Amino acid sequence: MKTTRLTAAILASLLPLPALAHIHIAPEQARRGEPVELALIVGHGCAGAATTALRVAIPAGLSAEPLAQPGWQPVIGNGEVGWQGGPLPDHDKAQFILRGTIAADAPESIALPVVQVCGDKQVRWIEPGAQSESPAPVLQVLPAQ
């Protein structure tokens, strides 16, 4: 019995953990018409390379700007915001904060496409659907109170 549990634990540890490989958003819900601070959580670099920039497309239904983070320079562009600097080593985790407002007419969910830059490498977290290989983080929008 102990051998079976040990074998199962070893096999489970060898399986890929796709949920840990994504850019996550916290909180995962916000209310229409209300201000919000959203953390984009980066859990790793790009195939061994350190993260040097993060770019976020700001979709309809959300207005937001990046907050300063030590060692990183906030960047505001046409339809996107982000940070550059760091670097954030490949196996380190960090949160990048957006401060904004959810529009009163925002859809029920807002995907935030993210491009993670690691020197000359990129990972594009832009695909719809949580089960895709490179899913965009999604904010669920609740009715106003």
mmCIF file of C-alpha atoms in Angstrom:
data_model
loop_
_atom_site.group_PDB
_atom_site.id
_atom_site.type_symbol
_atom_site.label_atom_id
_atom_site.label_comp_id
_atom_site.label_asym_id
_atom_site.label_seq_id
_atom_site.Cartn_x
_atom_site.Cartn_y
_atom_site.Cartn_z
ATOM 1 C CA MET A 1 0.000 0.000 0.000
ATOM 2 C CA LYS A 2 2.821 2.414 0.891
ATOM 3 C CA THR A 3 4.576 1.580 -2.382
ATOM 4 C CA THR A 4 1.397 2.325 -4.358
ATOM 5 C CA ARG A 5 0.976 5.722 -2.667
ATOM 6 C CA LEU A 6 4.645 6.569 -3.153
ATOM 7 C CA THR A 7 4.505 5.567 -6.816
ATOM 8 C CA ALA A 8 1.332 7.619 -7.323
ATOM 9 C CA ALA A 9 2.934 10.638 -5.631
ATOM 10 C CA ILE A 10 6.059 10.360 -7.780
ATOM 11 C CA LEU A 11 4.024 10.030 -10.976
ATOM 12 C CA ALA A 12 1.822 12.983 -10.009
ATOM 13 C CA SER A 13 4.905 15.121 -9.393
ATOM 14 C CA LEU A 14 6.118 14.363 -12.916
ATOM 15 C CA LEU A 15 2.911 15.495 -14.605
ATOM 16 C CA PRO A 16 2.917 18.975 -16.118
ATOM 17 C CA LEU A 17 1.086 21.574 -14.081
ATOM 18 C CA PRO A 18 -0.401 23.894 -16.699
ATOM 19 C CA ALA A 19 -2.303 25.948 -14.135
ATOM 20 C CA LEU A 20 0.999 27.045 -12.609
ATOM 21 C CA ALA A 21 2.333 28.088 -15.992
ATOM 22 C CA HIS A 22 -0.272 30.760 -16.713
ATOM 23 C CA ILE A 23 -0.615 34.413 -15.858
ATOM 24 C CA HIS A 24 -3.317 34.584 -13.186
ATOM 25 C CA ILE A 25 -5.529 37.475 -12.168
ATOM 26 C CA ALA A 26 -6.629 38.319 -8.620
ATOM 27 C CA PRO A 27 -9.274 38.985 -7.674
ATOM 28 C CA GLU A 28 -11.055 36.949 -10.322
ATOM 29 C CA GLN A 29 -14.269 38.994 -9.984
ATOM 30 C CA ALA A 30 -15.173 42.678 -9.903
ATOM 31 C CA ARG A 31 -18.390 44.715 -10.024
ATOM 32 C CA ARG A 32 -19.585 46.925 -12.859
ATOM 33 C CA GLY A 33 -19.089 50.630 -12.245
ATOM 34 C CA GLU A 34 -16.655 50.127 -9.365
ATOM 35 C CA PRO A 35 -12.941 50.839 -8.972
ATOM 36 C CA VAL A 36 -10.685 47.808 -8.828
ATOM 37 C CA GLU A 37 -7.065 46.810 -8.264
ATOM 38 C CA LEU A 38 -6.124 43.726 -10.240
ATOM 39 C CA ALA A 39 -2.964 41.714 -9.644
ATOM 40 C CA LEU A 40 -1.491 39.936 -12.642
ATOM 41 C CA ILE A 41 0.505 37.100 -11.133
ATOM 42 C CA VAL A 42 3.529 35.895 -13.092
ATOM 43 C CA GLY A 43 4.742 32.484 -11.957
ATOM 44 C CA HIS A 44 7.763 31.912 -14.208
ATOM 45 C CA GLY A 45 9.851 33.285 -17.050
ATOM 46 C CA CYS A 46 9.988 32.154 -20.685
ATOM 47 C CA ALA A 47 11.600 28.729 -21.130
ATOM 48 C CA GLY A 48 14.424 29.457 -18.713
ATOM 49 C CA ALA A 49 14.783 33.189 -19.425
ATOM 50 C CA ALA A 50 13.975 35.951 -16.926
ATOM 51 C CA THR A 51 10.953 38.201 -17.478
ATOM 52 C CA THR A 52 11.956 41.713 -18.596
ATOM 53 C CA ALA A 53 8.577 43.179 -19.605
ATOM 54 C CA LEU A 54 4.871 42.549 -19.358
ATOM 55 C CA ARG A 55 2.322 44.109 -21.738
ATOM 56 C CA VAL A 56 -1.439 43.989 -21.189
ATOM 57 C CA ALA A 57 -4.068 44.883 -23.785
ATOM 58 C CA ILE A 58 -6.842 46.857 -22.083
ATOM 59 C CA PRO A 59 -10.153 45.678 -23.545
ATOM 60 C CA ALA A 60 -13.497 47.452 -23.720
ATOM 61 C CA GLY A 61 -15.225 47.473 -20.358
ATOM 62 C CA LEU A 62 -12.092 48.260 -18.368
ATOM 63 C CA SER A 63 -10.025 51.385 -17.925
ATOM 64 C CA ALA A 64 -6.756 50.772 -16.107
ATOM 65 C CA GLU A 65 -3.218 51.951 -15.527
ATOM 66 C CA PRO A 66 -0.172 50.132 -14.169
ATOM 67 C CA LEU A 67 1.020 50.895 -10.652
ATOM 68 C CA ALA A 68 4.721 51.382 -9.996
ATOM 69 C CA GLN A 69 6.630 48.347 -8.806
ATOM 70 C CA PRO A 70 10.198 48.425 -7.434
ATOM 71 C CA GLY A 71 12.679 47.766 -10.245
ATOM 72 C CA TRP A 72 10.041 48.124 -12.959
ATOM 73 C CA GLN A 73 8.979 51.105 -15.061
ATOM 74 C CA PRO A 74 5.233 51.440 -15.773
ATOM 75 C CA VAL A 75 4.456 51.884 -19.472
ATOM 76 C CA ILE A 76 1.251 53.296 -20.950
ATOM 77 C CA GLY A 77 0.663 52.959 -24.683
ATOM 78 C CA ASN A 78 -2.153 53.010 -27.186
ATOM 79 C CA GLY A 79 -4.658 50.464 -25.890
ATOM 80 C CA GLU A 80 -2.128 48.679 -23.702
ATOM 81 C CA VAL A 81 -0.230 49.160 -20.472
ATOM 82 C CA GLY A 82 2.601 47.303 -18.841
ATOM 83 C CA TRP A 83 5.934 47.260 -17.094
ATOM 84 C CA GLN A 84 9.527 46.941 -18.211
ATOM 85 C CA GLY A 85 12.658 46.404 -16.189
ATOM 86 C CA GLY A 86 13.359 43.725 -13.661
ATOM 87 C CA PRO A 87 14.489 41.202 -14.505
ATOM 88 C CA LEU A 88 12.276 38.687 -12.734
ATOM 89 C CA PRO A 89 14.268 35.417 -12.615
ATOM 90 C CA ASP A 90 12.710 32.440 -14.395
ATOM 91 C CA HIS A 91 11.585 30.585 -11.267
ATOM 92 C CA ASP A 92 10.462 33.635 -9.271
ATOM 93 C CA LYS A 93 6.897 34.833 -8.880
ATOM 94 C CA ALA A 94 5.670 38.443 -8.863
ATOM 95 C CA GLN A 95 2.475 40.469 -8.928
ATOM 96 C CA PHE A 96 1.951 43.422 -11.238
ATOM 97 C CA ILE A 97 -0.937 45.679 -10.196
ATOM 98 C CA LEU A 98 -3.427 47.437 -12.456
ATOM 99 C CA ARG A 99 -5.680 50.114 -10.938
ATOM 100 C CA GLY A 100 -8.826 50.931 -12.824
ATOM 101 C CA THR A 101 -12.583 50.930 -13.136
ATOM 102 C CA ILE A 102 -15.022 48.417 -14.545
ATOM 103 C CA ALA A 103 -17.429 50.160 -16.939
ATOM 104 C CA ALA A 104 -21.137 50.175 -16.070
ATOM 105 C CA ASP A 105 -21.811 48.423 -19.392
ATOM 106 C CA ALA A 106 -18.913 45.938 -19.176
ATOM 107 C CA PRO A 107 -19.543 42.415 -20.491
ATOM 108 C CA GLU A 108 -19.912 39.464 -18.103
ATOM 109 C CA SER A 109 -16.263 38.539 -18.574
ATOM 110 C CA ILE A 110 -13.228 40.527 -19.642
ATOM 111 C CA ALA A 111 -10.161 38.772 -21.047
ATOM 112 C CA LEU A 112 -6.874 40.614 -20.558
ATOM 113 C CA PRO A 113 -4.407 39.453 -23.228
ATOM 114 C CA VAL A 114 -0.862 39.553 -21.829
ATOM 115 C CA VAL A 115 2.496 39.365 -23.594
ATOM 116 C CA GLN A 116 5.345 38.285 -21.316
ATOM 117 C CA VAL A 117 8.740 39.352 -22.653
ATOM 118 C CA CYS A 118 11.945 37.607 -21.576
ATOM 119 C CA GLY A 119 14.801 39.291 -23.437
ATOM 120 C CA ASP A 120 14.433 38.096 -27.028
ATOM 121 C CA LYS A 121 11.719 35.538 -26.134
ATOM 122 C CA GLN A 122 7.980 36.100 -25.710
ATOM 123 C CA VAL A 123 5.038 34.173 -24.366
ATOM 124 C CA ARG A 124 1.680 35.431 -25.598
ATOM 125 C CA TRP A 125 -1.030 34.703 -23.013
ATOM 126 C CA ILE A 126 -3.816 35.707 -25.387
ATOM 127 C CA GLU A 127 -5.909 32.647 -26.232
ATOM 128 C CA PRO A 128 -9.553 32.365 -25.172
ATOM 129 C CA GLY A 129 -10.518 29.544 -22.842
ATOM 130 C CA ALA A 130 -8.872 28.347 -19.658
ATOM 131 C CA GLN A 131 -7.964 25.011 -21.270
ATOM 132 C CA SER A 132 -5.895 26.509 -24.094
ATOM 133 C CA GLU A 133 -2.097 26.316 -23.986
ATOM 134 C CA SER A 134 -1.680 30.083 -23.585
ATOM 135 C CA PRO A 135 -4.884 31.365 -21.967
ATOM 136 C CA ALA A 136 -5.497 35.048 -21.344
ATOM 137 C CA PRO A 137 -6.406 35.850 -17.736
ATOM 138 C CA VAL A 138 -10.149 36.498 -17.417
ATOM 139 C CA LEU A 139 -11.980 38.790 -15.011
ATOM 140 C CA GLN A 140 -15.585 37.835 -14.238
ATOM 141 C CA VAL A 141 -17.795 40.921 -14.053
ATOM 142 C CA LEU A 142 -20.600 40.996 -11.491
ATOM 143 C CA PRO A 143 -23.669 43.261 -11.589
ATOM 144 C CA ALA A 144 -23.423 46.633 -9.859
ATOM 145 C CA GLN A 145 -24.771 46.780 -6.312
#
